[in-house]
Coordinates of C-alpha atoms in Angstrom, one line a residue:
X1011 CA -38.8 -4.2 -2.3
X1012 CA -39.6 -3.8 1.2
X1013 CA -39.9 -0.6 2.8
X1014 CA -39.1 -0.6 6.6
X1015 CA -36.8 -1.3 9.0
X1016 CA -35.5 -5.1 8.7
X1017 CA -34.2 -7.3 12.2
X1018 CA -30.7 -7.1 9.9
X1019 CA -30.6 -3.3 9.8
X1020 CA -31.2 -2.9 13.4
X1021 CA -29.1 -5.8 14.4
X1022 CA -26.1 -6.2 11.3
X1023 CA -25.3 -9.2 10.9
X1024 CA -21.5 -8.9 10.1
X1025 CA -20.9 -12.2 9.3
X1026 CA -23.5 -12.4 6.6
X1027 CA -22.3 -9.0 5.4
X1028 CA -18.5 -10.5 5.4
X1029 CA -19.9 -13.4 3.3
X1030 CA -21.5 -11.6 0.5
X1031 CA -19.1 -8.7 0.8
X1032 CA -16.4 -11.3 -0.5
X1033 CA -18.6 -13.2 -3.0
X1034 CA -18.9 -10.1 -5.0
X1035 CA -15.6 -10.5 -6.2
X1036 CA -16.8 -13.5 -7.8
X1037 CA -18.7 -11.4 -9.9
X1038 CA -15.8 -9.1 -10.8
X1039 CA -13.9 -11.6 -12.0
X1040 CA -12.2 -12.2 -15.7
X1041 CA -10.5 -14.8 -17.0
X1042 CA -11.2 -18.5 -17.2
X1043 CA -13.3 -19.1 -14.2
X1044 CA -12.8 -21.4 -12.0
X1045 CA -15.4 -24.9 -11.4
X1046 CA -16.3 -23.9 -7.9
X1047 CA -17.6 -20.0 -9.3
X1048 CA -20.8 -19.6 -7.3
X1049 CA -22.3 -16.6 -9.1
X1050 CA -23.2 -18.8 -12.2
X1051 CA -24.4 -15.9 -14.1
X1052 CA -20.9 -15.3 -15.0
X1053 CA -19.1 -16.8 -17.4
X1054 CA -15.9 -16.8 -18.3
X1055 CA -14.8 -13.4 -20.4
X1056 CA -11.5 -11.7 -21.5
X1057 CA -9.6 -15.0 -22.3
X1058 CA -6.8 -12.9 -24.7
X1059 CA -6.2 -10.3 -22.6
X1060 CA -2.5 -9.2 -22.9
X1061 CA -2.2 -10.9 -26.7
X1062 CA -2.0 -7.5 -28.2
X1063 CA 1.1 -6.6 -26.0
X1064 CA 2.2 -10.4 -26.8
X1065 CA 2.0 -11.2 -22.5
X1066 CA -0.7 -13.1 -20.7
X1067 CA -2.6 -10.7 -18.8
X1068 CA -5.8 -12.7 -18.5
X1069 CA -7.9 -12.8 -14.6
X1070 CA -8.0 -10.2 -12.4
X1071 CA -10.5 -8.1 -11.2
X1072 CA -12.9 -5.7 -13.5
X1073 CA -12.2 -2.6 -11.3
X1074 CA -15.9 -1.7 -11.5
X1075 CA -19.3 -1.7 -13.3
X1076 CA -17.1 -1.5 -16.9
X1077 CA -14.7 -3.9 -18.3
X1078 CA -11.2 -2.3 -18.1
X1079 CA -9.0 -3.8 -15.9
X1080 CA -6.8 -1.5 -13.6
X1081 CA -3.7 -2.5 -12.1
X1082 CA -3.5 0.4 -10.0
X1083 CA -6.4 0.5 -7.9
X1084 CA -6.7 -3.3 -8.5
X1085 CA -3.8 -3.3 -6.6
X1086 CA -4.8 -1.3 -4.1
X1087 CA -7.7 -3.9 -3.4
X1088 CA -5.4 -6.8 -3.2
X1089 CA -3.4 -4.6 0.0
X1090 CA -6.6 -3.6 1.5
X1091 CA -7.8 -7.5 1.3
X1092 CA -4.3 -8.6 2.8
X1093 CA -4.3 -6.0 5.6
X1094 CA -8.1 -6.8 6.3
X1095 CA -6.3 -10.5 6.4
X1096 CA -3.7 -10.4 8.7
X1097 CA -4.9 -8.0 11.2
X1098 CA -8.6 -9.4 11.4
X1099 CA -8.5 -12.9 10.0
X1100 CA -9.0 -14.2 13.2
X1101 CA -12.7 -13.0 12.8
X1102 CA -13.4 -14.2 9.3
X1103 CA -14.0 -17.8 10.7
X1104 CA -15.0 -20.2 7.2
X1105 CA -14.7 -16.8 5.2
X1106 CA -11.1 -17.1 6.0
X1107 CA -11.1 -19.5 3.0
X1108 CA -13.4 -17.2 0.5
X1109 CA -10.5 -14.0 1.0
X1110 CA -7.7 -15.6 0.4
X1111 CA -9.2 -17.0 -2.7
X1112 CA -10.4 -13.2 -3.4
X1113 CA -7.0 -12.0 -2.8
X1114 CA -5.4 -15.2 -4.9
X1115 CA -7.7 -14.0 -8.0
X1116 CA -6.1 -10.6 -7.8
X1117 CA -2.2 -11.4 -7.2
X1118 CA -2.3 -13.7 -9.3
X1119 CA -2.6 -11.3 -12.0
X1120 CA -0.3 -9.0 -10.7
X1121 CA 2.6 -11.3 -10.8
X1122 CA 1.6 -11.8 -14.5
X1123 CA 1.5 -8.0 -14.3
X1124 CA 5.3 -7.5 -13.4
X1125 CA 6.5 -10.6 -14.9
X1126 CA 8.8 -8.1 -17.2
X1127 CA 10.5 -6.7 -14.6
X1128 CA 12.9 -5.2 -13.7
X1129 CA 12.4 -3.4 -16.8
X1130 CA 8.3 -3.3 -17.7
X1131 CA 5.1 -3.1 -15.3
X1132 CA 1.6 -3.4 -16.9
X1133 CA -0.7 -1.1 -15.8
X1134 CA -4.2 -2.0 -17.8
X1135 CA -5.7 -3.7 -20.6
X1136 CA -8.4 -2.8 -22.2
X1137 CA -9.8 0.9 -24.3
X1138 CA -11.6 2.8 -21.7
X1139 CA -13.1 5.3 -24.3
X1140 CA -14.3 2.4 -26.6
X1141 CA -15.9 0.3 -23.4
X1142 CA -17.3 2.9 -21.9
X1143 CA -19.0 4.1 -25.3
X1144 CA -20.7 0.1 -25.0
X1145 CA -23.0 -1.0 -22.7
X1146 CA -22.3 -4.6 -23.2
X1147 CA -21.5 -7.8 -21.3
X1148 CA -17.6 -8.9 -20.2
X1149 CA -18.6 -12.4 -22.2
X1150 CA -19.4 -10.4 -25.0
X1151 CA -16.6 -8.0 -25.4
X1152 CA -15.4 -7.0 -28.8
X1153 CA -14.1 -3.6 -27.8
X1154 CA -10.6 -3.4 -28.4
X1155 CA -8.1 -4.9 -25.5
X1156 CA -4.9 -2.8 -25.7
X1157 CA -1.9 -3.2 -23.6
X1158 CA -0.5 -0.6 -21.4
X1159 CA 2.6 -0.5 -19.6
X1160 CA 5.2 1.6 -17.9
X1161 CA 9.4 1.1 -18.5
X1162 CA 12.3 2.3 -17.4
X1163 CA 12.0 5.6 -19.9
X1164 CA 8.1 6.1 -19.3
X1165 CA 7.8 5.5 -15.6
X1166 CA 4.8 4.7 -13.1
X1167 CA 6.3 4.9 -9.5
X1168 CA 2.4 5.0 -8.0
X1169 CA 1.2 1.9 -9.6
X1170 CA 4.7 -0.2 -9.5
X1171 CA 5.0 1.0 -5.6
X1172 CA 0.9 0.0 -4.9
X1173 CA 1.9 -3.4 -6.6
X1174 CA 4.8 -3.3 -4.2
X1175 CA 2.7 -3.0 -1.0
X1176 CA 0.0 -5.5 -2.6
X1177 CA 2.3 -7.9 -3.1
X1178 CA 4.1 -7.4 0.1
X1179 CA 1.2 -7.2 2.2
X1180 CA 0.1 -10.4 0.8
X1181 CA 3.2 -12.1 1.3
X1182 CA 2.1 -11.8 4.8
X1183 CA -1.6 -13.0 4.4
X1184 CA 0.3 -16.4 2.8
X1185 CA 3.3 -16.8 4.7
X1186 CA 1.3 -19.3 7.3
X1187 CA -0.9 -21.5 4.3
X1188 CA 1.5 -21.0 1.5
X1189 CA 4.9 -20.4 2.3
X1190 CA 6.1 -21.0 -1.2
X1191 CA 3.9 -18.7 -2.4
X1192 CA 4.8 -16.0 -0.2
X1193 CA 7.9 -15.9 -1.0
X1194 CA 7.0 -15.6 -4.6
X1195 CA 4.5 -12.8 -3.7
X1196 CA 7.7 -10.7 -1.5
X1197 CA 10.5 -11.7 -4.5
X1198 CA 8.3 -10.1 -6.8
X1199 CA 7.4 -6.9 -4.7
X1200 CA 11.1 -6.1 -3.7
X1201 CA 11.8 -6.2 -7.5
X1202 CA 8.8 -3.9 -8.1
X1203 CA 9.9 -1.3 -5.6
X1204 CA 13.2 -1.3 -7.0
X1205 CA 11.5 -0.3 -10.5
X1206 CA 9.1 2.4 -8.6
X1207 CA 12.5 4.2 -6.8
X1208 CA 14.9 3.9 -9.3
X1209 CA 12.9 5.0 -12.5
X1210 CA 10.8 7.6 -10.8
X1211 CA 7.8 9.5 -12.6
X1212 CA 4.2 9.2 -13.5
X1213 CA 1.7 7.0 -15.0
X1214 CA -0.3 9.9 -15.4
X1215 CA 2.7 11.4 -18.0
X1216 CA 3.5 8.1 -19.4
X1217 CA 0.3 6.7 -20.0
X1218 CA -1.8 9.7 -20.6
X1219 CA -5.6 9.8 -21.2
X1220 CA -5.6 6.1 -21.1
X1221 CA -5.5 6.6 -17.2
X1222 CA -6.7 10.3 -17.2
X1223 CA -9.5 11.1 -16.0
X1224 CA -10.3 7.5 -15.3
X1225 CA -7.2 6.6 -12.6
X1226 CA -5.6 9.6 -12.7
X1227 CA -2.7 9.9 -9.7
X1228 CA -3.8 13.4 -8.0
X1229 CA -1.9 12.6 -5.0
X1230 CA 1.4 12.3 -6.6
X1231 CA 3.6 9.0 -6.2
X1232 CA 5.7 9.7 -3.4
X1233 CA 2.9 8.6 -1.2
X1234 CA 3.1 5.1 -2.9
X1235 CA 6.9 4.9 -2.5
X1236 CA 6.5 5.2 1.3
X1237 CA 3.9 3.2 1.5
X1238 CA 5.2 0.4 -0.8
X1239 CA 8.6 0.5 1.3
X1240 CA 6.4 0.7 4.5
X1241 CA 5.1 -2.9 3.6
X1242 CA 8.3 -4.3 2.8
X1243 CA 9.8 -3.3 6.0
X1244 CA 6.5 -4.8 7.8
X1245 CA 7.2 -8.3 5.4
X1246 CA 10.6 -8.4 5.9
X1247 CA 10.5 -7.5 9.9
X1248 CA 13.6 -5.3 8.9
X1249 CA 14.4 -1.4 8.7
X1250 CA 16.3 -2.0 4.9
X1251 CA 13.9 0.3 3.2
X1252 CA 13.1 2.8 5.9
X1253 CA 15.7 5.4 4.1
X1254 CA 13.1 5.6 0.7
X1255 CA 10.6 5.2 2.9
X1256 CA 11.9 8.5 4.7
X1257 CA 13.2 10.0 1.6
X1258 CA 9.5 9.6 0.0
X1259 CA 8.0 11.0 3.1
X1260 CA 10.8 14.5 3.1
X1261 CA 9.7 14.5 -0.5
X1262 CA 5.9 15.3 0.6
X1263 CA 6.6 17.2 3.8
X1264 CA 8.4 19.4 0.7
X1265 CA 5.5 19.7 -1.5
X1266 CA 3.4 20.4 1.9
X1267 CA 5.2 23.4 2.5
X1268 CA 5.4 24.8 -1.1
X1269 CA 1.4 24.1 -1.4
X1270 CA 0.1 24.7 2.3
X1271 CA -1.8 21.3 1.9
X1272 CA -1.5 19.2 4.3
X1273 CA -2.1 15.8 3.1
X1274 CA -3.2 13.8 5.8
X1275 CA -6.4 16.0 5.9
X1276 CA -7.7 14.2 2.6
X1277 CA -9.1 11.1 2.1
X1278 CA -7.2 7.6 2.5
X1279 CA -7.7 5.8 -1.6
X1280 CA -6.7 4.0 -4.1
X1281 CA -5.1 7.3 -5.0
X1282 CA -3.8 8.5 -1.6
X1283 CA -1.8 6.7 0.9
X1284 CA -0.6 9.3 3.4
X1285 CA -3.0 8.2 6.6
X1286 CA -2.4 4.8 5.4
X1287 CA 1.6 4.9 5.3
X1288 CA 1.5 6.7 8.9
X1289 CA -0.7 4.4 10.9
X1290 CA 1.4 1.3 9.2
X1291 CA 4.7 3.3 9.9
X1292 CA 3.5 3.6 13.8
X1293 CA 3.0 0.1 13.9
X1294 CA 6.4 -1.0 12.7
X1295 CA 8.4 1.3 13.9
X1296 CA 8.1 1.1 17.7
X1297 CA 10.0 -2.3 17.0
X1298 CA 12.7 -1.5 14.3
X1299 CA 13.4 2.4 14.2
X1300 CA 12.5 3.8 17.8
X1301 CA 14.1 7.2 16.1
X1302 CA 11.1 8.2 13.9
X1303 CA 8.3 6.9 16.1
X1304 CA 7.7 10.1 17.6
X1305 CA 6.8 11.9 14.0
X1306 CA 5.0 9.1 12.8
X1307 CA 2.6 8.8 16.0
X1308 CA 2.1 11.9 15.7
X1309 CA 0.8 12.0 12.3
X1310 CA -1.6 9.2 12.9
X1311 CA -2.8 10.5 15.7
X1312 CA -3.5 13.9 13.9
X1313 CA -5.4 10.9 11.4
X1314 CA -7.7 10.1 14.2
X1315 CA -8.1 13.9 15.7
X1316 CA -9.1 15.1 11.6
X1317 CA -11.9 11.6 11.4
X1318 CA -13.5 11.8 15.1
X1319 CA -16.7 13.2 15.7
X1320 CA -16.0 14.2 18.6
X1321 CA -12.4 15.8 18.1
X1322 CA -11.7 19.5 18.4
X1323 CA -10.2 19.5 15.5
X1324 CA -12.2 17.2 13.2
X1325 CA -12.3 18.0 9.6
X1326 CA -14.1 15.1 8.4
X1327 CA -17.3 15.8 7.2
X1328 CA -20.5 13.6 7.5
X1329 CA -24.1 13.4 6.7
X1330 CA -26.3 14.4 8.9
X1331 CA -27.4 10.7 8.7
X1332 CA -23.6 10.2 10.4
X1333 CA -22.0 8.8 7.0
X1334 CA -18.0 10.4 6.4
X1335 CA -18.4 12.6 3.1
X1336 CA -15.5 13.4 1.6
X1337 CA -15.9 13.1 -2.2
X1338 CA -19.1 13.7 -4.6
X1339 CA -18.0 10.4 -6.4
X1340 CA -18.1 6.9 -4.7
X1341 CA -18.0 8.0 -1.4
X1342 CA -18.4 4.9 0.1
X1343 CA -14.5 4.2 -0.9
X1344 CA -13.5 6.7 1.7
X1345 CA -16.1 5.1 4.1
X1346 CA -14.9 2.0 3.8
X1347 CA -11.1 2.6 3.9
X1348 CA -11.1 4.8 6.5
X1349 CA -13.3 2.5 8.9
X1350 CA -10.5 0.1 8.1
X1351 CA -7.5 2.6 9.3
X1352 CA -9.8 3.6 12.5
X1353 CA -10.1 0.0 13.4
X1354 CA -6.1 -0.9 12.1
X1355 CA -5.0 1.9 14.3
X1356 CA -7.7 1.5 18.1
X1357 CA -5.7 -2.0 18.0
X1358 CA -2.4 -0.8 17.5
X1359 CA -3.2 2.1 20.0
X1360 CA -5.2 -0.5 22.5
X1361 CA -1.8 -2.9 22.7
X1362 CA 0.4 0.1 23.2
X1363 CA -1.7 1.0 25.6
X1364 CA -1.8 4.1 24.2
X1365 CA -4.6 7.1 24.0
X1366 CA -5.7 9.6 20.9
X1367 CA -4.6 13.2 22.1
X1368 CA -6.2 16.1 20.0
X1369 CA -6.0 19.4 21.6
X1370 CA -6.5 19.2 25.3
X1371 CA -9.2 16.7 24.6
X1372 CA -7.9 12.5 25.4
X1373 CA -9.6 9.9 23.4
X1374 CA -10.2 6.3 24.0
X1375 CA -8.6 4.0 21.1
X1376 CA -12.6 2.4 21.4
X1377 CA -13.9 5.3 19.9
X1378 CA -11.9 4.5 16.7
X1379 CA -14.2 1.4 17.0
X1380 CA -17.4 3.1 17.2
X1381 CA -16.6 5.3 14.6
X1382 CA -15.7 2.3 12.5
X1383 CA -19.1 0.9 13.3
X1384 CA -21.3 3.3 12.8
X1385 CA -19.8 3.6 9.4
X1386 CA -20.3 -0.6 8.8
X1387 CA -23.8 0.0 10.5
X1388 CA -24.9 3.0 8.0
X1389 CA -24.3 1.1 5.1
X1390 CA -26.1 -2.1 6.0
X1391 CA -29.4 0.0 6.8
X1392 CA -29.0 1.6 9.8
X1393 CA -29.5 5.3 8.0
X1394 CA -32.1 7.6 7.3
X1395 CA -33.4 5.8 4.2
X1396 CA -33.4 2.3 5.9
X1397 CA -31.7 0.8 2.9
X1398 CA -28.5 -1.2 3.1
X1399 CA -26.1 0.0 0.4
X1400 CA -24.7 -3.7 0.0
X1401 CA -26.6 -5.5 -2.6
X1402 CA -28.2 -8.8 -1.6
X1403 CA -28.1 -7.6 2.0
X1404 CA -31.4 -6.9 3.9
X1405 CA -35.1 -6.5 2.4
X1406 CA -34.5 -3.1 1.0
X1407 CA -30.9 -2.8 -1.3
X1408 CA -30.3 -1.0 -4.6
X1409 CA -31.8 -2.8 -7.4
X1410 CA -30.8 -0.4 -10.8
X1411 CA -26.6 -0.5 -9.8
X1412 CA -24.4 0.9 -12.9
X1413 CA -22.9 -2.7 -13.6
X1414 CA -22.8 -4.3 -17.0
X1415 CA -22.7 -7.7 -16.2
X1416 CA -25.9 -7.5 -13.8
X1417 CA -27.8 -5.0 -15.4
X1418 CA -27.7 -7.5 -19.1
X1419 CA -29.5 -10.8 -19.0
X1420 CA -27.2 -13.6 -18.6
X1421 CA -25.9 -16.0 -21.3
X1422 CA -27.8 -18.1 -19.3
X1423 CA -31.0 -16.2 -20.2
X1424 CA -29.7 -14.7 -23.0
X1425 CA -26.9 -17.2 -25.3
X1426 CA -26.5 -14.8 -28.4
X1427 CA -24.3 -12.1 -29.1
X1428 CA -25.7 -8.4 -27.3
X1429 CA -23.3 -5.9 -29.2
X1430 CA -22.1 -2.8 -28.3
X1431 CA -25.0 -0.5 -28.5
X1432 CA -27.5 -3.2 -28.5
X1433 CA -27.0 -3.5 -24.7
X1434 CA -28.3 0.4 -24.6
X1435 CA -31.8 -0.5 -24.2
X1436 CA -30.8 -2.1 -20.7
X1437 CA -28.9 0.4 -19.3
X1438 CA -31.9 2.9 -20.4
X1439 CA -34.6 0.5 -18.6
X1440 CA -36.4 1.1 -15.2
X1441 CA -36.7 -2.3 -14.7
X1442 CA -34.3 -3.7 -12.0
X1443 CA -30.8 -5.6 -13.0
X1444 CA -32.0 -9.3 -13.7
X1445 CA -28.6 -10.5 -11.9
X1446 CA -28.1 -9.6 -8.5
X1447 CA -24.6 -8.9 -8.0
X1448 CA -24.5 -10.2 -4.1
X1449 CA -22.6 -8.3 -1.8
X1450 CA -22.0 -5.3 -4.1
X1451 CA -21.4 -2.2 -2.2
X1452 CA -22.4 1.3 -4.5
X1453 CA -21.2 4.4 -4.2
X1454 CA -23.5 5.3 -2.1
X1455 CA -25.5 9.0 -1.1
X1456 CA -26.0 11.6 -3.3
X1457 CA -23.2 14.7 -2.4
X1458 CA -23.2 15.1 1.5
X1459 CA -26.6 14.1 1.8
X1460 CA -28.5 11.1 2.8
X1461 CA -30.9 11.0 -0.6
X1462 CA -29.5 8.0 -2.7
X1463 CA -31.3 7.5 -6.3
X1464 CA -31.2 4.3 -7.1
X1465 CA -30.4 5.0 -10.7
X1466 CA -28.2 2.9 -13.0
X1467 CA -27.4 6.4 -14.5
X1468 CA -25.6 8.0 -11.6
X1469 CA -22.5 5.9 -11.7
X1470 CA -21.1 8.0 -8.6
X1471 CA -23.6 6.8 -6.3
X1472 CA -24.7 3.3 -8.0
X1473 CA -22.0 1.8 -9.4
X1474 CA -19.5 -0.9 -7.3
X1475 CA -16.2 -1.1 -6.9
X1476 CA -13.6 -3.6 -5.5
X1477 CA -12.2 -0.8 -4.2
X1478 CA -15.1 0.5 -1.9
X1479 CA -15.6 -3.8 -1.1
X1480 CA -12.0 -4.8 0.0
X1481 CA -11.4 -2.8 3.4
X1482 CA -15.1 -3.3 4.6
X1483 CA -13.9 -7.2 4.3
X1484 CA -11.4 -6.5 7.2
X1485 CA -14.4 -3.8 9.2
X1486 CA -16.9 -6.9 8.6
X1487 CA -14.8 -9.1 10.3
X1488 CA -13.9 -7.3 13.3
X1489 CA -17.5 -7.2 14.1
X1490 CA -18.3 -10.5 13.4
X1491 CA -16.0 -11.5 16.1
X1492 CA -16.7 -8.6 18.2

């Protein structure tokens, strides 16, 4: 592995990063794969997923280095591909093609996921004790597959109202290639946001252990109802659901003031929408619902005063290397999401002709863009350890990344059966994965500091996620064409 400073770390190349940043999903994906796969190393896996519920619930996304599959953060990746779609699909050039095909994989599913509605949502498949007990590959799995769901009497308002905005955001992404489609995709997501409002609760009760600690909702689902109704007003170019959108949105100001936590200071996730639901609220708003523009500019400005550098009133942390730290597990989600909002919200602010006021201080909208961009140019090398955090990328990447499927040999290499605890021995090695999962971005640094240890051991800084991939598609391709 090279050592120092590469031309790509000094000068990113966003388009290459773009293109492997979406052929990781290849690697992520289950089902029956499809003839023009181009990581061959994986084969096809999971092909009864859903039997034991008596559904199809096969494809999808792996969510991460395991082989449980998530429909509430997968969700989340399919809106973060979408938005990275429409706002900066201009940029993505031939790569245009390879997201929508990433984002395909993932709806896909997700219809399959609500096809009991209005009554039934599926939120995972798979045992996460039992698959995280094996080390073993996706085309090998014998750990049991059960089916989880959520219903009118054991609700999941935060996964059924993500599903809403994935869907709806996607409608969107499709409505100029596959109209027919679309339509499909924004059918299905009013339906689901009817289930998420009317049968209000959470996975976290219904489900249990199944999602706790894994995808436990710590945010609360209020933050998914606005955001899901947020979308559908965006995809319907109408104000029908701004009243649950508002209602959801009183709701949290509520819990604000019982708890003294204001939300907008955390991170924007898979688990937290409130940044997120603002800046999309300040986009929409300004052309259906003039009233409530004020309080919702205002809320995404006080996103932009709380992740500047250079604000007063910045409570973002960083590195001293420059990265955002906000949590000692996958960071790089926050990183990546966040750039995304920054760069969402400088174009918004840039057509308004608008300004970021925090304090007395005025901000630029293109310092949202450099903020974006030294985040983009951190992880592919430009940092204290000159290593780009995106496997495949540069001369120096981590090599040991907490991934099943890449750290076991292939089928390829490898045709017989690797059971459960058989497939120890490789996650134990020193020796680096024998399948490079291109484009893979880790967690990244160790807890505030620069140090990462490439270790297949330390899931929180070496193990991917689509989740920490899907935004930096949409921050990749705004500086590929800028």
């Amino acid at each position: 592995m090279g050592q120092g400073i590469n031309a790509q770390s000094q000068n990113p190349d966003y388009k290459l990063a773009l293109s492997k940043s979406l052929l990781f999903f290849e690697g992520q994906r289950s089902g029956k794969l499809p003839p023009n796969q181009r990581l061959t190393w994986r084969k096809d896996s999971a092909l009864r997923d859903g039997q034991e519920g008596g559904v199809d619930l096969t494809g999808g996304y792996y969510d991460a280095g395991d082989n449980v599959k998530y429909s509430f953060p997968m969700a989340f990746t399919a809106t973060m591909l979408a938005w990275s779609i429409i706002e900066f699909g201009d940029g993505m050039g031939d790569e245009g093609v390879r997201a929508a095909e990433a984002l395909r994989w993932n709806t896909d599913f997700l219809l399959k996921a609500t096809a009991h509605l209005p009554n039934t949502v599926y939120a995972m498949v798979g045992n996460p004790y039992s698959d995280h007990n094996c080390w073993e590959r996706p085309e090998d799995m014998d750990t049991p597959r059960p089916v989880y769901a959520v219903n009118t009497t054991h609700p999941g308002s935060e996964v059924a109202g993500e599903i809403t905005a994935a869907l709806a955001a996607a409608s969107i992404a499709f409505r100029s290639s596959d109209t027919a489609y679309a339509r499909l995709l924004l059918s299905r997501a009013k339906q689901a946001y009817y289930f998420a409002n009317t049968y209000q609760g959470s996975y976290n009760d219904s489900i249990g252990d199944a999602v706790c600690p894994f995808y436990c909702d710590i945010s609360g689902y209020q933050d998914e109802l606005a955001w899901g109704g947020a979308w559908l007003n965006k995809a319907t170019n109408s104000q029908k659901y701004q009243k649950y959108v508002d209602k959801a949105i009183r709701n949290i100001k509520l819990m604000e003031e019982a708890t003294g936590y204001h939300c907008i200071d955390t991170e924007f996730s898979w688990d937290n929408k409130h940044a997120g639901t603002y800046i999309l609220l300040s986009q929409v708003l300004i052309y259906i619902y003039i009233l409530q523009v004020g309080h919702y500019k205002t809320e995404a400005q006080t996103f932009a005063c709380v992740v500047l550098p250079e604000s007063p009133t910045k409570t973002m942390k960083y590195t001293p290397g420059g990265l955002i730290y906000k949590t000692r597990s996958s960071n790089n989600q926050v990183t990546g999401a966040v750039s995304l909002l920054a760069l969402v919200y400088a174009k918004h602010l840039k057509q308004a002709k608008g300004t970021i006021t925090c304090g007395k201080t005025q901000f630029p909208p293109s310092k949202l863009v450099d903020l974006a961009k030294s985040q983009a140019d951190y992880i592919l090398g430009h940092n204290p350890l000159r290593m780009s955090y995106m496997v495949g990328y540069g001369s120096k990447f981590p090599q040991h990344i907490h991934h099943r499927a890449s750290a076991l040999p292939s089928l390829d290499v490898h045709p017989s059966f690797i059971a459960c605890k058989d497939g120890t021995p490789y996650y134990m090695s020193r020796k680096p994965n024998p399948n490079e999962l291109t484009g893979a971005i880790v967690g990244g640094p160790n807890n505030g500091t620069d140090y990462f240890d490439d270790d297949r051991k330390r899931p929180a800084q070496s193990e991917p996620t689509t989740y920490i991939n899907a935004p930096f598609v949409g921050v990749f391709a705004y500086f590929a064409n800028h």
